[in-house]
Coordinates of C-alpha atoms in Angstrom, one line a residue:
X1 CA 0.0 0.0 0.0
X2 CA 1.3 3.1 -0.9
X3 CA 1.5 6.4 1.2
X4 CA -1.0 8.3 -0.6
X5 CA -3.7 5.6 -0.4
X6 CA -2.8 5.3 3.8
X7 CA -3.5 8.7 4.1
X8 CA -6.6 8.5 1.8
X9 CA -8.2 5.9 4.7
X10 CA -7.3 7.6 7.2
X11 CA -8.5 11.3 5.6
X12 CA -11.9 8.9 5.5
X13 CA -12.2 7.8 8.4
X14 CA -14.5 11.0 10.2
X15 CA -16.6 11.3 7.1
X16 CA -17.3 6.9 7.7
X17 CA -17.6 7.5 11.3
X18 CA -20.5 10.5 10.9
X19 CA -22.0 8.8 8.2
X20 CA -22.3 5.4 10.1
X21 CA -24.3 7.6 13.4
X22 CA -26.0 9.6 11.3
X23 CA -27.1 7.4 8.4
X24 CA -26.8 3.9 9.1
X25 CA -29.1 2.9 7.0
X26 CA -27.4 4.5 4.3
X27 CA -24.0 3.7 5.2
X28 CA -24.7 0.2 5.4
X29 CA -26.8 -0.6 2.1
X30 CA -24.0 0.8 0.0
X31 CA -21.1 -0.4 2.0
X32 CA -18.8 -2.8 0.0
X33 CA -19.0 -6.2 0.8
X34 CA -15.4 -6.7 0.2
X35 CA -12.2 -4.3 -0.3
X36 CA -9.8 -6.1 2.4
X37 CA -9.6 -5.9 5.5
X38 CA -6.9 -2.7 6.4
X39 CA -9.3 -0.3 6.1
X40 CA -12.2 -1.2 8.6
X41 CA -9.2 -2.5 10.8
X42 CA -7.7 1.0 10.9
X43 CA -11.0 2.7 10.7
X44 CA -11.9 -0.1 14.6
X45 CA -8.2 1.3 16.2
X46 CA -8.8 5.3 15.1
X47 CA -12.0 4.8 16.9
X48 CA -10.3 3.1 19.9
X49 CA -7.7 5.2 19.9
X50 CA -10.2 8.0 20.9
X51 CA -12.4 5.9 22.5
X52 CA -9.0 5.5 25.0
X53 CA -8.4 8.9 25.4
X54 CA -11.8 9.9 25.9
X55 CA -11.8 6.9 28.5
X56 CA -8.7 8.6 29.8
X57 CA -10.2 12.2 30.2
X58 CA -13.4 11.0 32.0
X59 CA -11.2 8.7 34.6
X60 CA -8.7 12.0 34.7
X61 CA -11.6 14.1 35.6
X62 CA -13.4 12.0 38.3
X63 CA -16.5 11.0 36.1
X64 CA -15.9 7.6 35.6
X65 CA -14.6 4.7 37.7
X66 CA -11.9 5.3 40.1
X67 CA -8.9 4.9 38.1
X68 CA -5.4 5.8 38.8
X69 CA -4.0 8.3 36.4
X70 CA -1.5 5.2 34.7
X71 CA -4.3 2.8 34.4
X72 CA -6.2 6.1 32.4
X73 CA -3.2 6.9 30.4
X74 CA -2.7 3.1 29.4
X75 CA -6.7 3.0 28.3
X76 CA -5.2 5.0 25.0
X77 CA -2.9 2.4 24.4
X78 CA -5.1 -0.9 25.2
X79 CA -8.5 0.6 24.5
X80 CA -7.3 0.6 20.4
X81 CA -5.4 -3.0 20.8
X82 CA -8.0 -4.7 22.5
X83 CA -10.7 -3.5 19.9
X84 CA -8.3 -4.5 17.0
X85 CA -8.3 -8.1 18.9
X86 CA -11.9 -8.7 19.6
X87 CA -12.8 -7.0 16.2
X88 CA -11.8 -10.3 14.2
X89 CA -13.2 -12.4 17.2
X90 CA -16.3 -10.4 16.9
X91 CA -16.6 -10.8 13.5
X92 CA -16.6 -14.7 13.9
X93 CA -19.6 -14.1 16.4
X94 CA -21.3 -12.1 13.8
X95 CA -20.3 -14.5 11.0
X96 CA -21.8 -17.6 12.7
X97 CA -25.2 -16.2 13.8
X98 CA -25.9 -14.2 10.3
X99 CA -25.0 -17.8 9.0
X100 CA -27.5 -19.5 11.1
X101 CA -30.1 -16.5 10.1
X102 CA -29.3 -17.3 6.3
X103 CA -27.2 -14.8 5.5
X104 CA -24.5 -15.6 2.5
X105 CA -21.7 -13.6 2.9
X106 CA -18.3 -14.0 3.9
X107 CA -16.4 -13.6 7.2
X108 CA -14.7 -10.6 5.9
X109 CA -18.7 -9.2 5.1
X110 CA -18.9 -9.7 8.6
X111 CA -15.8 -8.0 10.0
X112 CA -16.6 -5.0 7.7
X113 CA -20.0 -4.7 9.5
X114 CA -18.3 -5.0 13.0
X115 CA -15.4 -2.5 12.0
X116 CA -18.1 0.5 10.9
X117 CA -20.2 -0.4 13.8
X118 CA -17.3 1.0 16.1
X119 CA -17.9 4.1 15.0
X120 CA -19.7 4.7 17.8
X121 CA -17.9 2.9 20.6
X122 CA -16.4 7.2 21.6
X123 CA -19.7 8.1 21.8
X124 CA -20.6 5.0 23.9
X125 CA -17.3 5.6 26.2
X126 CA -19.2 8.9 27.3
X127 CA -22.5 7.7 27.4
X128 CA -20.9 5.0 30.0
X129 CA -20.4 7.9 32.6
X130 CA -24.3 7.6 33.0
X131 CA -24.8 5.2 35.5
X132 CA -27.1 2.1 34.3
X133 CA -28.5 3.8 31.8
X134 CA -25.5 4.4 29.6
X135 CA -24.4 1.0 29.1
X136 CA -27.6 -0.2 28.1
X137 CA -28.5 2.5 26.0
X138 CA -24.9 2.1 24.1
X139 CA -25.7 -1.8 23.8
X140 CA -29.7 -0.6 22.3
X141 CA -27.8 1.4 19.6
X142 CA -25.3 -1.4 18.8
X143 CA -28.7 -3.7 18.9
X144 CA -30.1 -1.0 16.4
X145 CA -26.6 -0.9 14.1
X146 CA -26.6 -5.1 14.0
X147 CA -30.4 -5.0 12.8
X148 CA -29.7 -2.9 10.1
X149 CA -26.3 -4.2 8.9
X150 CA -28.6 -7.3 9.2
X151 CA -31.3 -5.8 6.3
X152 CA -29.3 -4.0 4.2
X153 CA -25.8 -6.0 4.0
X154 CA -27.0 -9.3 5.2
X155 CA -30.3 -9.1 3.1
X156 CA -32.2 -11.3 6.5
X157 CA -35.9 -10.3 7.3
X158 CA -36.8 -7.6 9.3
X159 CA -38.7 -9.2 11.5
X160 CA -35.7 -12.5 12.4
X161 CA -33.1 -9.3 12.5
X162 CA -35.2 -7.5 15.5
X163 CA -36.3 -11.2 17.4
X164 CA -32.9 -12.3 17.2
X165 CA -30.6 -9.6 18.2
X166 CA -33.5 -8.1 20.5
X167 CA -32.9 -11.6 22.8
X168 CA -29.0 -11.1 22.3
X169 CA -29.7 -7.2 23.5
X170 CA -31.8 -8.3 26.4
X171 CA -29.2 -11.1 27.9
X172 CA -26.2 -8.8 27.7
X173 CA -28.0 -5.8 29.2
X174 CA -28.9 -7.7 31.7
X175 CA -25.4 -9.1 32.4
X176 CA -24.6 -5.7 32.3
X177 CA -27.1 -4.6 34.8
X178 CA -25.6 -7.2 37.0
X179 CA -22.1 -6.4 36.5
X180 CA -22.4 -2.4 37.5
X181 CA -24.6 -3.2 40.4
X182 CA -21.5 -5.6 41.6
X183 CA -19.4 -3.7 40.7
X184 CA -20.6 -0.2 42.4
X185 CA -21.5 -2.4 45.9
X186 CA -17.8 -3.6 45.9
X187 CA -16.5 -0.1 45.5
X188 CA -19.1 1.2 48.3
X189 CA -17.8 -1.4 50.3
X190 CA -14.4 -1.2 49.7
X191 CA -14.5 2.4 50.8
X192 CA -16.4 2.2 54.3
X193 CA -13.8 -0.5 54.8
X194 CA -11.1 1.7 53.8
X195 CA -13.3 4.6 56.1
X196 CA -13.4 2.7 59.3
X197 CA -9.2 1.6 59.0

C-alpha cells in the first residue's frame, strides 16, 4: 500500500464514522461487501484510539470509575489493541449467527459490519459515565446498528433481524445490569472499609 492511499483511509475515516451515526441505513446498504480488510481495521483502532483517550479524560476528571491516572493513560494504548483483537473475534460471532439467520456472505462481510459499527464505541465511552443507563443504552444502539447491517448487507428479514438480536440485547443488558450493580456495591464497600481503617 502506498502512502498516498494510507493517508486516503485515514482522511476517510471521520466522514465513515459520521456517516455510520448519522445514516446507518445508508451507510450500510451501499457499503462494499469486500475491499480487504486494512481499512475497517484502521477505521476499529482510530475509533479506539479515541475511545482510550476519551476513557482517559473522563477517569482523569473524576467522572468515571476510580482509576489511577496510569491505568487512564494506558486505556489510549489498550483501548485501540484490545478492539483490534476482539474485532476479528467479533466478527466470527457475527459470522456464525448471520449464518445460522441465512445470510451468505463472507467472514470478511462480517468483519466489515463489526469495523463500521465501532464508529460509535467514543460516543458510547461517554454515554458510560451515565450510571445504568449508559451501558444499556450504548448496547440498544449497537442492537439497532446489527439489525440494520442485518437488512441492508446481510439481506435477513426484518422481522428475524429485531427477534434475534432483540434476545441477544436483552441477555447482555442484563449481564450488564448485573455487572455495574457488583461492581458499584464492591467499590461502596471497599471504601467504608477503607473509612473505618
Amino acid at each position: 500500500m502506498s502512502d498516498l492511499q494510507f493517508e486516503k483511509i485515514i482522511q476517510s475515516i471521520p466522514k465513515t464514522a459520521i456517516q455510520v451515526i448519522t445514516n446507518p441505513i445508508g451507510f450500510f446498504r451501499s457499503m462494499p461487501a469486500s475491499g480487504g480488510f486494512l481499512e475497517p481495521l484502521l477505521f476499529m483502532v482510530a475509533m479506539g484510539l479515541i475511545s482510550g483517550v476519551l476513557q482517559a479524560i473522563i477517569s482523569i476528571v473524576g467522572l468515571g470509575h476510580g482509576a489511577s491516572f496510569f491505568m487512564a493513560l494506558a486505556s489510549v494504548i489498550l483501548v485501540p489493541v484490545f478492539i483490534a483483537i476482539f474485532g476479528f473475534v467479533g466478527a466470527g460471532i457475527f459470522y456464525i449467527i448471520w449464518k445460522l439467520m441465512g445470510s451468505s456472505q463472507s467472514y470478511e462481510t462480517a468483519y466489515r459490519c463489526g469495523a463500521y459499527m465501532g464508529a460509535i464505541v467514543p460516543i458510547t465511552a461517554v454515554l458510560g459515565i451515565i450510571p445504568y443507563a449508559g451501558a444499556v443504552a450504548s448496547l440498544a444502539w449497537m442492537m439497532y446498528l446489527t439489525v440494520i447491517a442485518s437488512i441492508e448487507v446481510h439481506k435477513i428479514s426484518s422481522q428475524k433481524a429485531w427477534i434475534v438480536f432483540g434476545i441477544v440485547f436483552v441477555f447482555f443488558a442484563i449481564i450488564n445490569i448485573s455487572a455495574e450493580h457488583t461492581s458499584r456495591n464492591f467499590q461502596k464497600q471497599m471504601g467504608q472499609f477503607g473509612g473505618q481503617m
